[in-house]
Amino acid sequence: MRLSALLGMSSLTAAPTALADGEVNIYSYRQPDLIKPVLDAFTKETGIKTNVLFLDKGLVERIQAEGANSPADVIMTVDIARLMEAKDGGVTQPVTDNETINKDVPANFRDPQGEWFGLTTRGRVVYASKERVSEDAITYEELADPKWKGKICIRDGQHSYNIGLFASMIAAHGEDYTEKWLTDLKNNLAHKPSGGDRDQAKAILAGECDIALGNTYYVGLMQTNEKEPEQKDWAAAIKILFPNAADRGTHVNISGMALAKNAPNKDNALKLMEFLASGDAQKIYAEQVYEYPVMPGAEPSDVVKAWGPIKPDTLPLSDIAGNRKKASELVDKVGFNEGPET
Ligand SMILES: [Fe+2]
């Protein structure tokens, strides 16, 4: 089925092709310009045309509403939370025993049932003031140390990026430890959680806090931001510390893909998924979004490499997914978003 017929061309970004050998429809939470280079490479190699429907919300609900007639073939999104939302919402189907994909995507970065696959990772790291923080190593556990009292900034505790990290703390240490850790972290905050990750770097530049938690790719987005060049100053004020580099590794989350439940172009969808999983495609994609390819040994872009090496926590993302609910409950239980007790 033609996506363009259903949706109107204004919402589409269709890769041009002279050798159309069928097509594949992608429902994406990722901006079309971010995935265009890798999709263009796919079309060049296979002659298969790609149609992208970009949604900033309601992707799962939309596919549910379209039901058996949904044109969706492949879903592309970020964060284990959204991949699980697609799986739990019943809009994906398993891709099992696909040796090509399974060889290129390590087992800890894909669903054991094959309902989603990671393509790139992003670390949840510490942004530290270059001026005021002398440490060049840190652990998540140490963020609870009273020496950081009044010095830490963070976004909303219920945001999926933080929930992923807190879920990994539950996996590493259990619920009781994590509750105490969250309480101590909350009491080390400079103020109530607010803003996005980039705002935390801005707050460090402004002297409001010395360290913050943020995702790696935002540093690339700030460092290269020509539209809002002041963001380069925010980035210049911080250094990245990769937590737990000396032990279990830094918490990472993924961006990924899934095969849509009623994919009308299933063969082409699988070709696309195999292509996206390949090391070369991971690199093109990762470069565009300042992330890391999931394939071990595949190098990130020069901008990302300049931050130093990351050692990703090898905890399966499916385990993190399993602890997300508990993590969210703990955030409420300790009153994380109310900020420090005075
Ligand atoms: Fe983000």
JSON list of C-alpha atoms in Angstrom, two decimals, residues 8-133:
[
{"chain": "A", "resi": 8, "resn": "GLY", "atom": "CA", "xyz": [-0.54, 13.19, 1.64]},
{"chain": "A", "resi": 9, "resn": "MET", "atom": "CA", "xyz": [2.95, 14.10, 0.51]},
{"chain": "A", "resi": 10, "resn": "SER", "atom": "CA", "xyz": [3.45, 16.94, 2.97]},
{"chain": "A", "resi": 11, "resn": "SER", "atom": "CA", "xyz": [4.18, 14.57, 5.82]},
{"chain": "A", "resi": 12, "resn": "LEU", "atom": "CA", "xyz": [6.53, 12.41, 3.81]},
{"chain": "A", "resi": 13, "resn": "THR", "atom": "CA", "xyz": [10.16, 12.43, 2.98]},
{"chain": "A", "resi": 14, "resn": "ALA", "atom": "CA", "xyz": [10.60, 10.09, 0.07]},
{"chain": "A", "resi": 15, "resn": "ALA", "atom": "CA", "xyz": [14.08, 9.20, -1.04]},
{"chain": "A", "resi": 16, "resn": "PRO", "atom": "CA", "xyz": [14.43, 9.70, -4.77]},
{"chain": "A", "resi": 17, "resn": "THR", "atom": "CA", "xyz": [15.16, 6.63, -6.80]},
{"chain": "A", "resi": 18, "resn": "ALA", "atom": "CA", "xyz": [15.37, 5.78, -10.44]},
{"chain": "A", "resi": 19, "resn": "LEU", "atom": "CA", "xyz": [15.50, 2.05, -9.85]},
{"chain": "A", "resi": 20, "resn": "ALA", "atom": "CA", "xyz": [12.41, 1.53, -7.75]},
{"chain": "A", "resi": 21, "resn": "ASP", "atom": "CA", "xyz": [12.22, -2.11, -6.80]},
{"chain": "A", "resi": 22, "resn": "GLY", "atom": "CA", "xyz": [9.27, -1.75, -4.51]},
{"chain": "A", "resi": 23, "resn": "GLU", "atom": "CA", "xyz": [9.16, 0.40, -1.42]},
{"chain": "A", "resi": 24, "resn": "VAL", "atom": "CA", "xyz": [9.20, 0.32, 2.34]},
{"chain": "A", "resi": 25, "resn": "ASN", "atom": "CA", "xyz": [7.27, 2.52, 4.76]},
{"chain": "A", "resi": 26, "resn": "ILE", "atom": "CA", "xyz": [8.94, 3.77, 7.91]},
{"chain": "A", "resi": 27, "resn": "TYR", "atom": "CA", "xyz": [7.08, 5.24, 10.86]},
{"chain": "A", "resi": 28, "resn": "SER", "atom": "CA", "xyz": [9.62, 7.30, 12.72]},
{"chain": "A", "resi": 29, "resn": "TYR", "atom": "CA", "xyz": [9.92, 9.22, 15.96]},
{"chain": "A", "resi": 30, "resn": "ARG", "atom": "CA", "xyz": [13.24, 10.37, 14.59]},
{"chain": "A", "resi": 31, "resn": "GLN", "atom": "CA", "xyz": [13.39, 13.53, 12.48]},
{"chain": "A", "resi": 32, "resn": "PRO", "atom": "CA", "xyz": [13.52, 12.66, 8.76]},
{"chain": "A", "resi": 33, "resn": "ASP", "atom": "CA", "xyz": [16.77, 14.56, 8.18]},
{"chain": "A", "resi": 34, "resn": "LEU", "atom": "CA", "xyz": [18.52, 12.43, 10.82]},
{"chain": "A", "resi": 35, "resn": "ILE", "atom": "CA", "xyz": [17.69, 9.15, 9.09]},
{"chain": "A", "resi": 36, "resn": "LYS", "atom": "CA", "xyz": [17.84, 10.39, 5.49]},
{"chain": "A", "resi": 37, "resn": "PRO", "atom": "CA", "xyz": [21.56, 9.66, 4.88]},
{"chain": "A", "resi": 38, "resn": "VAL", "atom": "CA", "xyz": [21.27, 6.04, 5.96]},
{"chain": "A", "resi": 39, "resn": "LEU", "atom": "CA", "xyz": [18.01, 5.55, 4.05]},
{"chain": "A", "resi": 40, "resn": "ASP", "atom": "CA", "xyz": [19.55, 7.08, 0.94]},
{"chain": "A", "resi": 41, "resn": "ALA", "atom": "CA", "xyz": [22.42, 4.61, 1.23]},
{"chain": "A", "resi": 42, "resn": "PHE", "atom": "CA", "xyz": [19.87, 1.77, 1.46]},
{"chain": "A", "resi": 43, "resn": "THR", "atom": "CA", "xyz": [18.03, 2.95, -1.67]},
{"chain": "A", "resi": 44, "resn": "LYS", "atom": "CA", "xyz": [21.31, 3.31, -3.53]},
{"chain": "A", "resi": 45, "resn": "GLU", "atom": "CA", "xyz": [22.28, -0.26, -2.68]},
{"chain": "A", "resi": 46, "resn": "THR", "atom": "CA", "xyz": [18.91, -1.96, -3.19]},
{"chain": "A", "resi": 47, "resn": "GLY", "atom": "CA", "xyz": [16.80, 0.28, -5.43]},
{"chain": "A", "resi": 48, "resn": "ILE", "atom": "CA", "xyz": [14.05, 0.08, -2.79]},
{"chain": "A", "resi": 49, "resn": "LYS", "atom": "CA", "xyz": [12.34, 3.39, -2.17]},
{"chain": "A", "resi": 50, "resn": "THR", "atom": "CA", "xyz": [11.75, 4.52, 1.41]},
{"chain": "A", "resi": 51, "resn": "ASN", "atom": "CA", "xyz": [8.77, 6.56, 2.61]},
{"chain": "A", "resi": 52, "resn": "VAL", "atom": "CA", "xyz": [9.08, 8.15, 6.02]},
{"chain": "A", "resi": 53, "resn": "LEU", "atom": "CA", "xyz": [6.18, 9.20, 8.18]},
{"chain": "A", "resi": 54, "resn": "PHE", "atom": "CA", "xyz": [7.56, 11.31, 11.00]},
{"chain": "A", "resi": 55, "resn": "LEU", "atom": "CA", "xyz": [5.50, 11.52, 14.19]},
{"chain": "A", "resi": 56, "resn": "ASP", "atom": "CA", "xyz": [6.46, 13.37, 17.34]},
{"chain": "A", "resi": 57, "resn": "LYS", "atom": "CA", "xyz": [3.82, 11.53, 19.33]},
{"chain": "A", "resi": 58, "resn": "GLY", "atom": "CA", "xyz": [1.15, 8.87, 19.08]},
{"chain": "A", "resi": 59, "resn": "LEU", "atom": "CA", "xyz": [3.05, 6.49, 16.81]},
{"chain": "A", "resi": 60, "resn": "VAL", "atom": "CA", "xyz": [1.83, 3.35, 18.55]},
{"chain": "A", "resi": 61, "resn": "GLU", "atom": "CA", "xyz": [-1.75, 4.61, 18.78]},
{"chain": "A", "resi": 62, "resn": "ARG", "atom": "CA", "xyz": [-1.69, 5.46, 15.09]},
{"chain": "A", "resi": 63, "resn": "ILE", "atom": "CA", "xyz": [-0.59, 1.98, 14.05]},
{"chain": "A", "resi": 64, "resn": "GLN", "atom": "CA", "xyz": [-3.16, 0.46, 16.41]},
{"chain": "A", "resi": 65, "resn": "ALA", "atom": "CA", "xyz": [-5.89, 2.59, 14.83]},
{"chain": "A", "resi": 66, "resn": "GLU", "atom": "CA", "xyz": [-4.81, 1.63, 11.31]},
{"chain": "A", "resi": 67, "resn": "GLY", "atom": "CA", "xyz": [-5.05, -2.00, 12.32]},
{"chain": "A", "resi": 68, "resn": "ALA", "atom": "CA", "xyz": [-4.62, -4.71, 9.70]},
{"chain": "A", "resi": 69, "resn": "ASN", "atom": "CA", "xyz": [-4.46, -2.07, 6.94]},
{"chain": "A", "resi": 70, "resn": "SER", "atom": "CA", "xyz": [-1.56, -0.17, 8.47]},
{"chain": "A", "resi": 71, "resn": "PRO", "atom": "CA", "xyz": [1.01, 0.81, 5.84]},
{"chain": "A", "resi": 72, "resn": "ALA", "atom": "CA", "xyz": [3.74, 0.74, 8.51]},
{"chain": "A", "resi": 73, "resn": "ASP", "atom": "CA", "xyz": [6.59, -1.65, 7.70]},
{"chain": "A", "resi": 74, "resn": "VAL", "atom": "CA", "xyz": [9.39, -0.56, 9.99]},
{"chain": "A", "resi": 75, "resn": "ILE", "atom": "CA", "xyz": [9.31, 1.51, 13.19]},
{"chain": "A", "resi": 76, "resn": "MET", "atom": "CA", "xyz": [12.31, 3.66, 14.08]},
{"chain": "A", "resi": 77, "resn": "THR", "atom": "CA", "xyz": [12.55, 5.32, 17.45]},
{"chain": "A", "resi": 78, "resn": "VAL", "atom": "CA", "xyz": [14.77, 6.18, 20.39]},
{"chain": "A", "resi": 79, "resn": "ASP", "atom": "CA", "xyz": [14.85, 4.84, 23.91]},
{"chain": "A", "resi": 80, "resn": "ILE", "atom": "CA", "xyz": [13.99, 1.44, 25.29]},
{"chain": "A", "resi": 81, "resn": "ALA", "atom": "CA", "xyz": [10.83, 3.01, 26.74]},
{"chain": "A", "resi": 82, "resn": "ARG", "atom": "CA", "xyz": [9.44, 3.68, 23.28]},
{"chain": "A", "resi": 83, "resn": "LEU", "atom": "CA", "xyz": [10.57, 0.36, 21.83]},
{"chain": "A", "resi": 84, "resn": "MET", "atom": "CA", "xyz": [8.79, -1.39, 24.70]},
{"chain": "A", "resi": 85, "resn": "GLU", "atom": "CA", "xyz": [5.74, 0.79, 24.18]},
{"chain": "A", "resi": 86, "resn": "ALA", "atom": "CA", "xyz": [5.60, -0.50, 20.59]},
{"chain": "A", "resi": 87, "resn": "LYS", "atom": "CA", "xyz": [6.08, -4.11, 21.66]},
{"chain": "A", "resi": 88, "resn": "ASP", "atom": "CA", "xyz": [3.61, -3.91, 24.54]},
{"chain": "A", "resi": 89, "resn": "GLY", "atom": "CA", "xyz": [1.17, -2.02, 22.33]},
{"chain": "A", "resi": 90, "resn": "GLY", "atom": "CA", "xyz": [1.10, -5.00, 19.98]},
{"chain": "A", "resi": 91, "resn": "VAL", "atom": "CA", "xyz": [2.28, -3.08, 16.91]},
{"chain": "A", "resi": 92, "resn": "THR", "atom": "CA", "xyz": [5.47, -5.10, 16.32]},
{"chain": "A", "resi": 93, "resn": "GLN", "atom": "CA", "xyz": [6.13, -8.65, 15.16]},
{"chain": "A", "resi": 94, "resn": "PRO", "atom": "CA", "xyz": [9.11, -10.85, 15.96]},
{"chain": "A", "resi": 95, "resn": "VAL", "atom": "CA", "xyz": [12.10, -11.22, 13.68]},
{"chain": "A", "resi": 96, "resn": "THR", "atom": "CA", "xyz": [13.66, -14.41, 14.89]},
{"chain": "A", "resi": 97, "resn": "ASP", "atom": "CA", "xyz": [16.70, -16.33, 13.78]},
{"chain": "A", "resi": 98, "resn": "ASN", "atom": "CA", "xyz": [17.76, -13.62, 11.37]},
{"chain": "A", "resi": 99, "resn": "GLU", "atom": "CA", "xyz": [21.46, -14.40, 11.36]},
{"chain": "A", "resi": 100, "resn": "THR", "atom": "CA", "xyz": [22.39, -11.23, 9.51]},
{"chain": "A", "resi": 101, "resn": "ILE", "atom": "CA", "xyz": [20.78, -8.95, 12.08]},
{"chain": "A", "resi": 102, "resn": "ASN", "atom": "CA", "xyz": [21.70, -11.06, 15.09]},
{"chain": "A", "resi": 103, "resn": "LYS", "atom": "CA", "xyz": [25.36, -11.11, 14.08]},
{"chain": "A", "resi": 104, "resn": "ASP", "atom": "CA", "xyz": [25.49, -7.30, 13.85]},
{"chain": "A", "resi": 105, "resn": "VAL", "atom": "CA", "xyz": [23.39, -6.36, 16.88]},
{"chain": "A", "resi": 106, "resn": "PRO", "atom": "CA", "xyz": [24.78, -7.76, 20.16]},
{"chain": "A", "resi": 107, "resn": "ALA", "atom": "CA", "xyz": [22.27, -9.78, 22.19]},
{"chain": "A", "resi": 108, "resn": "ASN", "atom": "CA", "xyz": [22.17, -7.26, 25.07]},
{"chain": "A", "resi": 109, "resn": "PHE", "atom": "CA", "xyz": [20.93, -4.59, 22.65]},
{"chain": "A", "resi": 110, "resn": "ARG", "atom": "CA", "xyz": [18.00, -6.52, 21.17]},
{"chain": "A", "resi": 111, "resn": "ASP", "atom": "CA", "xyz": [14.76, -8.03, 22.39]},
{"chain": "A", "resi": 112, "resn": "PRO", "atom": "CA", "xyz": [15.09, -11.73, 23.28]},
{"chain": "A", "resi": 113, "resn": "GLN", "atom": "CA", "xyz": [11.91, -12.32, 21.24]},
{"chain": "A", "resi": 114, "resn": "GLY", "atom": "CA", "xyz": [13.17, -10.28, 18.27]},
{"chain": "A", "resi": 115, "resn": "GLU", "atom": "CA", "xyz": [10.47, -7.59, 18.62]},
{"chain": "A", "resi": 116, "resn": "TRP", "atom": "CA", "xyz": [13.02, -4.73, 18.63]},
{"chain": "A", "resi": 117, "resn": "PHE", "atom": "CA", "xyz": [16.68, -4.18, 17.82]},
{"chain": "A", "resi": 118, "resn": "GLY", "atom": "CA", "xyz": [19.12, -1.48, 18.89]},
{"chain": "A", "resi": 119, "resn": "LEU", "atom": "CA", "xyz": [21.12, 0.32, 16.22]},
{"chain": "A", "resi": 120, "resn": "THR", "atom": "CA", "xyz": [22.96, 2.99, 18.16]},
{"chain": "A", "resi": 121, "resn": "THR", "atom": "CA", "xyz": [23.63, 3.75, 21.80]},
{"chain": "A", "resi": 122, "resn": "ARG", "atom": "CA", "xyz": [23.81, 6.93, 23.82]},
{"chain": "A", "resi": 123, "resn": "GLY", "atom": "CA", "xyz": [25.51, 7.16, 27.19]},
{"chain": "A", "resi": 124, "resn": "ARG", "atom": "CA", "xyz": [23.90, 8.82, 30.21]},
{"chain": "A", "resi": 125, "resn": "VAL", "atom": "CA", "xyz": [26.97, 10.58, 31.47]},
{"chain": "A", "resi": 126, "resn": "VAL", "atom": "CA", "xyz": [28.06, 13.23, 33.92]},
{"chain": "A", "resi": 127, "resn": "TYR", "atom": "CA", "xyz": [28.53, 16.73, 32.59]},
{"chain": "A", "resi": 128, "resn": "ALA", "atom": "CA", "xyz": [31.11, 18.32, 34.93]},
{"chain": "A", "resi": 129, "resn": "SER", "atom": "CA", "xyz": [32.25, 21.92, 35.16]},
{"chain": "A", "resi": 130, "resn": "LYS", "atom": "CA", "xyz": [35.70, 22.23, 33.63]},
{"chain": "A", "resi": 131, "resn": "GLU", "atom": "CA", "xyz": [36.35, 25.11, 35.98]},
{"chain": "A", "resi": 132, "resn": "ARG", "atom": "CA", "xyz": [35.11, 23.73, 39.28]},
{"chain": "A", "resi": 133, "resn": "VAL", "atom": "CA", "xyz": [35.40, 19.93, 39.09]}
]
